[in-house]
């Protein structure tokens, strides 16, 4: 019975694979005969595909524009935005290049001028927001005094930005963000100083392993490969099934005779069967769609799960390799003895021993993400009923699983770091990392009031707000780079470029989005370095006491900051 089921399963899978792949003789026929039947050469065919891709992108932009307005102008705005992006591709590539070079230079010089750059980034972010407040207030006053200015607009988007209400909303939003930023900087300035010192230590670790700075590019390429593979599989799966044909173009008034009885528009037909209709009927048996077999839906679901799992697995692989790299740097007592091929050794060690840990951790995130996708699908289906109770329940469920996924990501990251330090499995590493963090948080609450401030500044500050402060500083640094690159591209497009474009802010916004993602890739290395050094510091503090038998492995600068020393 088992052998028969095994053979049936194998036959089923082989059947699916054969239908998804080309046959050798089909490829030979395509190369020898079918290309000649395609009208035009390969260049014109490629141009046609580019036009189709442009149309799809335009439709997506039209949908986004139509989401904010039901204006008939959405179609024109969509095409104008796509054309502006295509016509300003040189400026966009220049902005991306400036962002890459600027990010690398910024990260390298953090080692020596971290305090200056961080405070300049904070001041730059505050200055940019202050300028946005002034700009919004100035435009609000102008359009408030000229309420009919929007009537001169040539499209919907331009008209929206010529109304005082739009600029009032932007003024309020920019003012709130600026106020929150000022409050955070004022009340957390001491913690920012401590975080700056730890960023300097992180910069030393990154500088000693320069290849780690460019390492995230490889996982990013692998993730793109996974996405491309999943898309290709989805396309192949879409061809699995039976073609469905229907009668189209049937003219019942002028049709006099047909072989088929009860013929009508939309009736199913066989492509190889002659309808037997005269010319006046104009009836054609036309291909409509491919009807999927029952198992194809499950294969699509399996493919989607593979997409999430593959992307999360590669992301976990990147985190583990970086954690192993920086843990090696920290636990090397003499930093000059750090191995040259640290990243390579960390990669080999991770691939050989810890792939199961990464697979299990990424599977947990995948399950949580699938639940969120299912909730989004259910919410989409329930919208037509417009029930406030179901809306409230779905909102609570989506919020809960969003928080759960972010919490699991935090646990996973620290589990990977502990696994890189001790080499234990996922569950043990997650337990040890969480316990280590909790012990340091509890240590703050049992301190007496007299020493609370000093101790909190040394240990409690790290365990309570370390991750938030460093992420906040890195976020402001990314914003400063993005604002600088965007301002440069705006100046080039506005004052240097000779060719006109419809919306001058389109290439600027596009470059800003690309620049933010590029900065995220580079700063991810720094974030992982800081997080790894933080857990290593806590482990070092608990395991060692500074005696000759148990010396601290942290650097002298970090010992000075944290009021520790080796005997």
Coordinates of C-alpha atoms in Angstrom, one line a residue:
X1 CA 0.0 0.0 0.0
X2 CA 2.8 2.3 0.8
X3 CA 4.7 1.6 -2.4
X4 CA 1.5 2.3 -4.4
X5 CA 0.9 5.6 -2.7
X6 CA 4.6 6.5 -3.3
X7 CA 4.3 5.7 -7.0
X8 CA 1.1 7.7 -7.3
X9 CA 2.7 10.7 -5.6
X10 CA 5.8 10.5 -7.7
X11 CA 3.7 10.2 -10.9
X12 CA 1.7 13.3 -9.8
X13 CA 4.8 15.4 -9.2
X14 CA 6.4 14.3 -12.4
X15 CA 3.2 15.2 -14.3
X16 CA 3.2 18.7 -12.7
X17 CA 6.9 19.3 -13.5
X18 CA 6.5 18.1 -17.1
X19 CA 3.7 20.6 -17.6
X20 CA 5.7 23.4 -16.1
X21 CA 8.9 22.8 -18.2
X22 CA 9.5 23.0 -21.9
X23 CA 10.3 19.9 -23.8
X24 CA 13.6 19.7 -25.7
X25 CA 11.9 19.3 -29.1
X26 CA 9.7 22.3 -28.3
X27 CA 12.8 24.5 -27.7
X28 CA 14.4 23.2 -31.0
X29 CA 11.2 24.0 -32.9
X30 CA 11.0 27.4 -31.3
X31 CA 14.6 28.2 -32.3
X32 CA 14.3 26.9 -35.9
X33 CA 10.8 27.9 -36.9
X34 CA 8.7 30.0 -34.5
X35 CA 11.1 33.0 -34.3
X36 CA 10.7 33.6 -38.0
X37 CA 7.0 33.9 -37.6
X38 CA 7.2 36.7 -35.1
X39 CA 6.6 40.0 -36.8
X40 CA 9.6 42.3 -36.5
X41 CA 13.0 41.6 -35.1
X42 CA 14.1 41.0 -31.5
X43 CA 14.6 44.8 -30.9
X44 CA 11.1 45.7 -31.8
X45 CA 9.8 42.8 -29.7
X46 CA 11.8 44.0 -26.7
X47 CA 10.5 47.5 -27.2
X48 CA 7.0 46.0 -27.2
X49 CA 7.6 44.3 -23.9
X50 CA 9.0 47.5 -22.5
X51 CA 5.8 49.3 -23.6
X52 CA 3.7 46.6 -21.9
X53 CA 5.8 47.0 -18.7
X54 CA 5.4 50.7 -18.9
X55 CA 1.6 50.3 -19.2
X56 CA 1.5 48.1 -16.2
X57 CA 3.5 50.5 -14.1
X58 CA 1.3 53.3 -15.3
X59 CA -1.8 51.4 -14.2
X60 CA -0.3 50.8 -10.8
X61 CA 0.5 54.5 -10.4
X62 CA -3.1 55.4 -11.6
X63 CA -4.5 53.1 -8.9
X64 CA -2.4 54.8 -6.3
X65 CA -3.5 58.2 -7.5
X66 CA -7.1 57.1 -7.7
X67 CA -6.9 55.9 -4.1
X68 CA -6.7 59.5 -3.0
X69 CA -9.0 60.9 -5.6
X70 CA -11.7 59.6 -8.0
X71 CA -10.8 62.3 -10.5
X72 CA -10.8 61.4 -14.1
X73 CA -7.3 63.0 -14.2
X74 CA -5.9 59.9 -12.5
X75 CA -5.0 58.2 -15.8
X76 CA -3.2 61.2 -17.2
X77 CA -1.3 61.8 -13.9
X78 CA -0.2 58.1 -13.9
X79 CA 1.2 58.3 -17.4
X80 CA 2.9 61.7 -16.7
X81 CA 4.6 60.3 -13.6
X82 CA 6.0 57.3 -15.4
X83 CA 7.2 59.4 -18.3
X84 CA 8.9 61.8 -15.9
X85 CA 10.7 58.9 -14.2
X86 CA 11.8 57.5 -17.6
X87 CA 12.9 60.9 -19.0
X88 CA 15.0 61.7 -15.9
X89 CA 16.8 58.4 -15.6
X90 CA 20.2 60.0 -15.7
X91 CA 19.5 62.2 -12.7
X92 CA 18.0 59.2 -10.9
X93 CA 21.2 57.1 -11.5
X94 CA 23.3 60.1 -10.4
X95 CA 21.3 60.4 -7.2
X96 CA 21.7 56.6 -6.4
X97 CA 25.4 56.8 -7.0
X98 CA 25.7 59.8 -4.7
X99 CA 23.8 58.0 -2.1
X100 CA 26.0 54.9 -2.3
X101 CA 29.2 56.9 -2.1
X102 CA 27.9 59.1 0.6
X103 CA 26.7 56.2 2.8
X104 CA 30.1 54.5 2.5
X105 CA 32.0 57.7 3.4
X106 CA 29.6 58.5 6.3
X107 CA 30.0 55.0 7.8
X108 CA 33.8 55.0 7.5
X109 CA 34.3 58.5 9.1
X110 CA 32.0 57.6 12.0
X111 CA 35.0 55.9 13.6
X112 CA 36.7 59.3 14.2
X113 CA 33.9 61.9 14.2
X114 CA 30.9 59.9 15.4
X115 CA 29.8 62.6 17.8
X116 CA 30.1 65.4 15.3
X117 CA 28.3 63.5 12.5
X118 CA 25.5 62.2 14.8
X119 CA 24.8 65.7 16.2
X120 CA 25.1 67.2 12.8
X121 CA 22.6 64.6 11.5
X122 CA 20.2 65.4 14.3
X123 CA 20.6 69.1 13.7
X124 CA 20.2 68.5 9.9
X125 CA 17.0 66.6 10.5
X126 CA 15.7 69.4 12.8
X127 CA 16.7 72.0 10.3
X128 CA 15.0 70.2 7.4
X129 CA 11.8 69.8 9.4
X130 CA 12.0 73.5 10.5
X131 CA 12.4 74.5 6.8
X132 CA 9.4 72.2 5.9
X133 CA 7.3 74.0 8.6
X134 CA 8.3 77.4 7.2
X135 CA 7.7 76.3 3.6
X136 CA 4.2 74.9 4.5
X137 CA 3.3 78.0 6.5
X138 CA 4.4 80.3 3.6
X139 CA 2.4 78.4 1.1
X140 CA -0.6 78.2 3.4
X141 CA -0.6 82.0 3.8
X142 CA -0.3 82.5 0.1
X143 CA -3.1 80.2 -1.0
X144 CA -5.3 81.3 1.9
X145 CA -5.0 84.9 0.5
X146 CA -5.6 83.5 -3.1
X147 CA -8.4 81.0 -2.7
X148 CA -9.1 80.7 -6.4
X149 CA -5.5 79.9 -7.4
X150 CA -6.3 76.2 -7.9
X151 CA -8.7 77.0 -10.7
X152 CA -5.6 77.7 -12.9
X153 CA -4.2 74.2 -12.4
X154 CA -3.9 71.9 -15.4
X155 CA -4.4 68.6 -13.5
X156 CA -5.8 67.2 -10.3
X157 CA -2.5 66.8 -8.5
X158 CA -1.4 70.4 -9.1
X159 CA -4.8 71.6 -8.0
X160 CA -4.5 69.8 -4.7
X161 CA -1.2 71.5 -3.9
X162 CA -2.7 74.9 -4.8
X163 CA -5.3 74.7 -1.9
X164 CA -4.7 76.2 1.5
X165 CA -6.2 73.1 3.2
X166 CA -3.5 70.9 1.8
X167 CA -0.7 73.1 3.1
X168 CA -2.5 73.5 6.5
X169 CA -2.5 69.7 6.9
X170 CA 1.2 69.5 6.0
X171 CA 2.0 72.4 8.3
X172 CA 0.3 70.6 11.2
X173 CA 2.1 67.3 10.4
X174 CA 5.5 68.9 10.1
X175 CA 5.0 70.8 13.3
X176 CA 4.0 67.7 15.3
X177 CA 7.0 65.7 14.0
X178 CA 9.4 68.6 14.7
X179 CA 8.0 69.0 18.3
X180 CA 8.3 65.2 19.0
X181 CA 11.9 65.3 17.7
X182 CA 12.9 68.2 19.8
X183 CA 11.4 66.6 23.0
X184 CA 13.2 63.3 22.3
X185 CA 16.5 65.1 21.8
X186 CA 16.2 67.3 24.9
X187 CA 15.2 64.5 27.3
X188 CA 17.4 61.8 25.9
X189 CA 20.5 63.8 25.3
X190 CA 22.6 61.9 27.9
X191 CA 21.5 58.6 26.5
X192 CA 22.4 59.8 23.0
X193 CA 25.9 60.6 24.3
X194 CA 26.3 57.0 25.6
X195 CA 24.9 55.6 22.4
X196 CA 27.4 57.7 20.4
X197 CA 30.3 56.1 22.4
X198 CA 29.0 52.6 21.6
X199 CA 28.6 53.6 17.9
X200 CA 32.3 54.4 17.9
X201 CA 33.0 50.9 19.2
X202 CA 30.7 49.5 16.5
X203 CA 32.6 51.5 13.9
X204 CA 35.9 50.0 15.0
X205 CA 34.4 46.5 14.6
X206 CA 33.0 47.4 11.1
X207 CA 36.3 49.0 10.1
X208 CA 38.3 45.9 11.1
X209 CA 36.0 43.8 9.0
X210 CA 35.5 46.0 6.0
X211 CA 34.1 43.3 3.8
X212 CA 31.1 43.1 6.2
X213 CA 30.1 46.5 5.1
X214 CA 29.3 45.2 1.6
X215 CA 28.2 41.8 2.7
X216 CA 24.4 42.7 2.8
X217 CA 24.5 43.3 -0.9
X218 CA 24.9 39.5 -1.5
X219 CA 21.8 38.5 0.6
X220 CA 19.9 41.3 -1.1
X221 CA 20.8 39.7 -4.5
X222 CA 19.8 36.3 -3.2
X223 CA 16.5 37.6 -2.1
X224 CA 15.9 39.1 -5.5
X225 CA 16.8 35.7 -6.9
X226 CA 14.2 34.0 -4.7
X227 CA 11.5 36.5 -5.7
X228 CA 12.4 36.0 -9.4
X229 CA 12.3 32.2 -9.0
X230 CA 8.9 32.3 -7.2
X231 CA 7.5 34.6 -9.9
X232 CA 8.8 32.2 -12.6
X233 CA 7.2 29.2 -10.8
X234 CA 3.9 31.2 -10.5
X235 CA 4.0 31.9 -14.3
X236 CA 4.6 28.2 -15.0
X237 CA 1.8 27.2 -12.7
X238 CA -0.6 29.6 -14.4
X239 CA -0.1 27.5 -17.6
X240 CA -1.1 24.3 -15.8
X241 CA -4.8 23.5 -16.6
X242 CA -7.2 23.3 -19.5
X243 CA -7.8 26.2 -21.9
X244 CA -11.3 27.6 -21.9
X245 CA -12.8 28.9 -25.1
X246 CA -16.0 30.9 -25.6
X247 CA -17.9 32.2 -28.6
X248 CA -17.2 35.9 -29.1
X249 CA -18.5 38.5 -31.6
X250 CA -21.7 36.6 -32.4
X251 CA -24.2 38.8 -34.3
X252 CA -27.6 37.2 -33.7
X253 CA -29.5 39.7 -35.9
X254 CA -27.5 39.1 -39.1
X255 CA -26.6 35.4 -38.6
X256 CA -28.7 33.1 -40.8
X257 CA -27.2 29.7 -40.3
X258 CA -24.9 27.8 -38.0
X259 CA -24.1 24.2 -37.6
X260 CA -24.2 24.3 -33.8
X261 CA -27.7 24.5 -32.2
X262 CA -28.5 27.1 -29.5
X263 CA -25.4 29.1 -30.3
X264 CA -25.1 32.4 -28.4
X265 CA -22.5 34.9 -27.2
X266 CA -20.3 33.5 -24.4
X267 CA -21.2 29.8 -25.0
X268 CA -18.3 27.4 -24.4
X269 CA -16.8 25.9 -27.5
X270 CA -14.1 23.6 -28.7
X271 CA -11.2 25.4 -30.5
X272 CA -10.8 22.5 -33.0
X273 CA -14.5 22.4 -33.8
X274 CA -15.9 24.3 -36.8
X275 CA -18.9 26.5 -35.8
X276 CA -20.3 26.2 -39.2
X277 CA -21.5 29.8 -39.3
X278 CA -21.6 32.1 -42.3
X279 CA -19.6 35.2 -42.5
X280 CA -22.4 37.5 -41.3
X281 CA -22.5 35.7 -37.9
X282 CA -18.9 36.9 -37.1
X283 CA -18.7 34.2 -34.5
X284 CA -15.2 33.2 -33.3
X285 CA -14.2 30.6 -30.8
X286 CA -11.8 32.7 -28.7
X287 CA -9.5 31.7 -25.9
X288 CA -10.6 33.2 -22.6
X289 CA -8.6 31.8 -19.7
X290 CA -6.9 28.6 -18.4
X291 CA -9.1 26.7 -15.9
X292 CA -6.9 25.5 -13.1
X293 CA -7.1 22.0 -11.8
X294 CA -7.9 21.5 -8.1
X295 CA -4.3 21.0 -7.0
X296 CA -3.0 24.1 -8.8
X297 CA -4.4 26.4 -6.1
X298 CA -2.5 24.4 -3.4
X299 CA 0.6 24.6 -5.4
X300 CA 0.3 28.4 -5.6
X301 CA -0.2 28.5 -1.8
X302 CA 2.9 26.3 -1.4
X303 CA 4.8 28.6 -3.7
X304 CA 3.7 31.7 -1.7
X305 CA 4.8 30.1 1.6
X306 CA 8.1 29.3 0.0
X307 CA 8.5 33.0 -1.0
X308 CA 8.1 34.1 2.6
X309 CA 10.3 31.4 4.1
X310 CA 13.0 31.9 1.5
X311 CA 13.2 35.7 2.0
X312 CA 13.1 35.4 5.8
X313 CA 15.7 32.6 5.7
X314 CA 18.2 34.7 3.7
X315 CA 17.6 37.6 6.0
X316 CA 18.3 35.4 9.0
X317 CA 21.4 34.1 7.3
X318 CA 22.7 37.6 6.8
X319 CA 22.1 38.4 10.5
X320 CA 23.8 35.3 11.7
X321 CA 26.9 35.8 9.6
X322 CA 27.2 39.4 10.7
X323 CA 26.6 38.5 14.4
X324 CA 29.3 35.8 14.1
X325 CA 31.7 38.3 12.5
X326 CA 31.3 40.9 15.2
X327 CA 31.2 38.4 18.0
X328 CA 34.6 37.1 16.8
X329 CA 35.9 40.7 16.9
X330 CA 34.6 41.3 20.5
X331 CA 35.8 38.0 22.0
X332 CA 39.3 38.4 20.6
X333 CA 41.3 39.8 23.5
X334 CA 43.9 41.5 21.4
X335 CA 42.0 43.3 18.6
X336 CA 45.0 43.3 16.4
X337 CA 44.8 39.5 16.2
X338 CA 41.3 39.5 14.6
X339 CA 41.4 37.1 11.6
X340 CA 41.6 38.7 8.2
X341 CA 38.9 36.5 6.6
X342 CA 36.4 36.9 9.5
X343 CA 33.4 37.2 7.3
X344 CA 34.4 34.2 5.2
X345 CA 35.0 32.1 8.4
X346 CA 31.6 33.2 9.8
X347 CA 29.9 32.3 6.6
X348 CA 31.4 28.8 6.5
X349 CA 30.7 28.3 10.2
X350 CA 27.1 29.4 9.8
X351 CA 26.5 27.2 6.7
X352 CA 28.0 24.2 8.3
X353 CA 26.5 24.3 11.8
X354 CA 23.5 26.7 12.0
X355 CA 21.3 26.3 8.9
X356 CA 18.7 24.4 11.0
X357 CA 18.6 27.3 13.5
X358 CA 18.0 29.8 10.8
X359 CA 15.4 27.6 9.1
X360 CA 13.5 27.2 12.4
X361 CA 13.7 30.9 13.3
X362 CA 12.6 32.0 9.8
X363 CA 9.8 29.4 9.8
X364 CA 8.3 31.1 13.0
X365 CA 8.3 34.5 11.3
X366 CA 6.8 32.9 8.1
X367 CA 3.9 31.3 10.1
X368 CA 3.2 34.7 11.7
X369 CA 3.3 36.5 8.3
X370 CA 1.0 33.9 6.7
X371 CA -1.5 34.5 9.5
X372 CA -1.4 38.2 8.8
X373 CA -1.9 37.6 5.1
X374 CA -4.9 35.4 5.8
X375 CA -6.3 38.1 8.1
X376 CA -5.9 40.7 5.3
X377 CA -7.7 38.4 2.9
X378 CA -10.6 37.8 5.4
X379 CA -10.8 41.6 6.1
X380 CA -11.0 42.2 2.3
X381 CA -13.9 39.8 2.0
X382 CA -15.7 41.2 5.0
X383 CA -15.6 44.8 3.8
X384 CA -18.8 44.3 1.7
X385 CA -20.8 43.5 4.9
X386 CA -19.6 46.7 6.7
X387 CA -20.1 45.3 10.2
X388 CA -18.5 47.5 12.9
X389 CA -18.1 44.4 15.2
X390 CA -16.2 42.4 12.6
X391 CA -14.1 45.5 11.7
X392 CA -13.1 46.0 15.4
X393 CA -12.3 42.3 15.8
X394 CA -10.2 42.3 12.6
X395 CA -8.4 45.5 13.6
X396 CA -7.5 44.0 17.0
X397 CA -6.3 40.7 15.4
X398 CA -4.2 42.5 12.8
X399 CA -2.6 44.8 15.5
X400 CA -1.9 41.8 17.7
X401 CA -0.2 39.7 15.1
X402 CA 1.8 42.8 13.9
X403 CA 3.1 43.3 17.4
X404 CA 3.7 39.6 17.7
X405 CA 5.8 39.5 14.5
X406 CA 7.9 42.4 15.6
X407 CA 8.5 40.8 19.0
X408 CA 9.5 37.5 17.4
X409 CA 11.9 39.4 15.1
X410 CA 13.5 41.0 18.1
X411 CA 13.8 37.6 19.8
X412 CA 15.1 35.9 16.7
X413 CA 17.8 38.6 16.2
X414 CA 19.1 38.2 19.7
X415 CA 18.8 34.4 19.4
X416 CA 21.1 34.5 16.4
X417 CA 23.6 36.6 18.3
X418 CA 23.6 34.2 21.2
X419 CA 23.9 31.3 18.8
X420 CA 26.9 33.0 17.2
X421 CA 28.5 33.4 20.6
X422 CA 27.8 30.0 22.2
X423 CA 26.8 27.8 19.2
X424 CA 23.7 26.5 20.9
X425 CA 20.4 25.7 19.1
X426 CA 17.6 28.2 18.4
X427 CA 15.5 27.5 21.5
X428 CA 18.4 27.5 23.9
X429 CA 19.8 30.7 22.3
X430 CA 16.5 32.5 22.4
X431 CA 16.0 31.6 26.1
X432 CA 19.5 32.7 27.0
X433 CA 19.2 35.9 25.1
X434 CA 15.9 36.8 26.6
X435 CA 17.0 35.9 30.1
X436 CA 20.1 38.0 29.7
X437 CA 18.1 41.0 28.8
X438 CA 15.6 40.5 31.5
X439 CA 18.3 40.1 34.2
X440 CA 19.8 43.4 33.3
X441 CA 16.4 45.1 33.3
X442 CA 15.6 43.7 36.7
X443 CA 18.9 44.9 38.0
X444 CA 17.9 48.5 37.4
X445 CA 14.7 48.1 39.5
X446 CA 16.4 46.6 42.5
X447 CA 19.0 49.5 42.8
X448 CA 18.6 52.0 45.6
X449 CA 17.5 55.5 44.9
X450 CA 20.9 57.0 45.8
X451 CA 22.8 55.1 43.1
X452 CA 19.9 54.8 40.7
X453 CA 21.0 57.7 38.4
X454 CA 24.6 56.7 38.1
X455 CA 23.9 53.0 37.6
X456 CA 21.0 53.6 35.3
X457 CA 23.3 55.7 33.1
X458 CA 25.8 52.9 33.0
X459 CA 23.8 49.7 32.8
X460 CA 20.1 50.4 32.9
X461 CA 20.2 52.9 30.1
X462 CA 21.7 50.2 27.9
X463 CA 19.2 47.5 28.7
X464 CA 16.1 49.7 28.6
X465 CA 16.6 52.1 25.7
X466 CA 19.8 51.1 23.9
X467 CA 18.1 49.6 20.9
X468 CA 15.7 52.5 20.5
X469 CA 18.4 55.2 20.9
X470 CA 20.8 53.7 18.4
X471 CA 17.9 53.0 15.9
X472 CA 16.8 56.6 16.4
X473 CA 20.3 57.9 15.7
X474 CA 20.7 55.7 12.6
X475 CA 17.3 56.8 11.4
X476 CA 18.2 60.4 11.7
X477 CA 21.5 59.7 9.9
X478 CA 19.6 58.0 7.0
X479 CA 17.2 60.9 6.9
X480 CA 20.1 63.4 6.7
X481 CA 21.6 61.5 3.8
X482 CA 18.3 61.1 2.0
X483 CA 17.6 64.9 2.4
X484 CA 21.0 65.8 1.1
X485 CA 20.7 63.6 -1.9
X486 CA 17.2 64.7 -2.6
X487 CA 18.2 68.4 -2.4
X488 CA 21.0 67.8 -4.8
X489 CA 18.8 66.1 -7.4
X490 CA 16.2 68.8 -7.0
X491 CA 18.8 71.5 -7.7
X492 CA 20.0 69.6 -10.8
X493 CA 16.5 69.0 -12.1
X494 CA 15.3 72.5 -11.4
X495 CA 18.3 74.6 -12.4
X496 CA 20.6 72.5 -14.5
X497 CA 18.3 70.2 -16.6
X498 CA 17.1 71.8 -19.8
X499 CA 14.4 69.4 -20.8
X500 CA 11.0 70.0 -19.2
X501 CA 9.2 67.5 -17.1
X502 CA 5.6 67.6 -15.9
X503 CA 6.2 67.1 -12.1
X504 CA 9.6 68.2 -10.9
X505 CA 9.1 66.4 -7.6
X506 CA 8.6 63.0 -9.2
X507 CA 12.3 62.2 -9.8
X508 CA 13.2 63.7 -6.4
X509 CA 10.7 61.5 -4.5
X510 CA 11.9 58.5 -6.5
X511 CA 15.5 59.1 -5.7
X512 CA 14.6 59.7 -2.0
X513 CA 12.9 56.3 -1.8
X514 CA 15.8 54.6 -3.5
X515 CA 18.3 56.4 -1.3
X516 CA 16.4 55.4 1.9
X517 CA 16.5 51.7 0.9
X518 CA 20.2 52.0 0.0
X519 CA 21.0 53.6 3.4
X520 CA 19.0 50.9 5.1
X521 CA 21.2 48.2 3.5
X522 CA 24.4 49.8 4.6
X523 CA 23.2 50.8 8.1
X524 CA 21.9 47.3 8.7
X525 CA 25.5 46.2 9.2
X526 CA 26.0 48.9 11.8
X527 CA 22.8 48.0 13.5
X528 CA 23.8 44.4 13.7
X529 CA 27.3 45.4 15.0
X530 CA 25.8 47.5 17.8
X531 CA 23.3 44.9 18.8
X532 CA 26.0 42.2 18.8
X533 CA 28.4 44.3 20.9
X534 CA 25.5 45.1 23.3
X535 CA 24.8 41.4 24.1
X536 CA 28.5 40.6 24.1
X537 CA 29.0 43.4 26.7
X538 CA 26.2 42.0 28.9
X539 CA 27.6 38.5 28.6
X540 CA 31.1 39.8 29.3
X541 CA 29.9 41.7 32.4
X542 CA 28.3 38.6 33.9
X543 CA 31.0 36.1 33.0
X544 CA 34.0 38.2 33.9
X545 CA 35.0 40.5 36.7
X546 CA 38.2 42.2 35.5
X547 CA 40.5 39.9 37.5
X548 CA 43.6 38.4 35.8
X549 CA 41.8 35.0 35.7
X550 CA 38.6 36.6 34.2
X551 CA 39.5 39.8 32.4
X552 CA 37.0 41.9 30.5
X553 CA 37.1 41.5 26.7
X554 CA 35.6 44.9 26.0
X555 CA 37.8 47.7 24.7
X556 CA 39.5 50.1 27.0
X557 CA 37.3 52.9 25.7
X558 CA 34.2 51.0 26.5
X559 CA 35.5 50.0 29.9
X560 CA 36.2 53.7 30.6
X561 CA 32.6 54.7 29.5
X562 CA 31.0 52.0 31.7
X563 CA 33.3 52.6 34.7
X564 CA 35.0 49.2 34.5
X565 CA 38.6 48.1 34.3
X566 CA 40.9 45.1 34.3
X567 CA 43.1 44.5 37.3

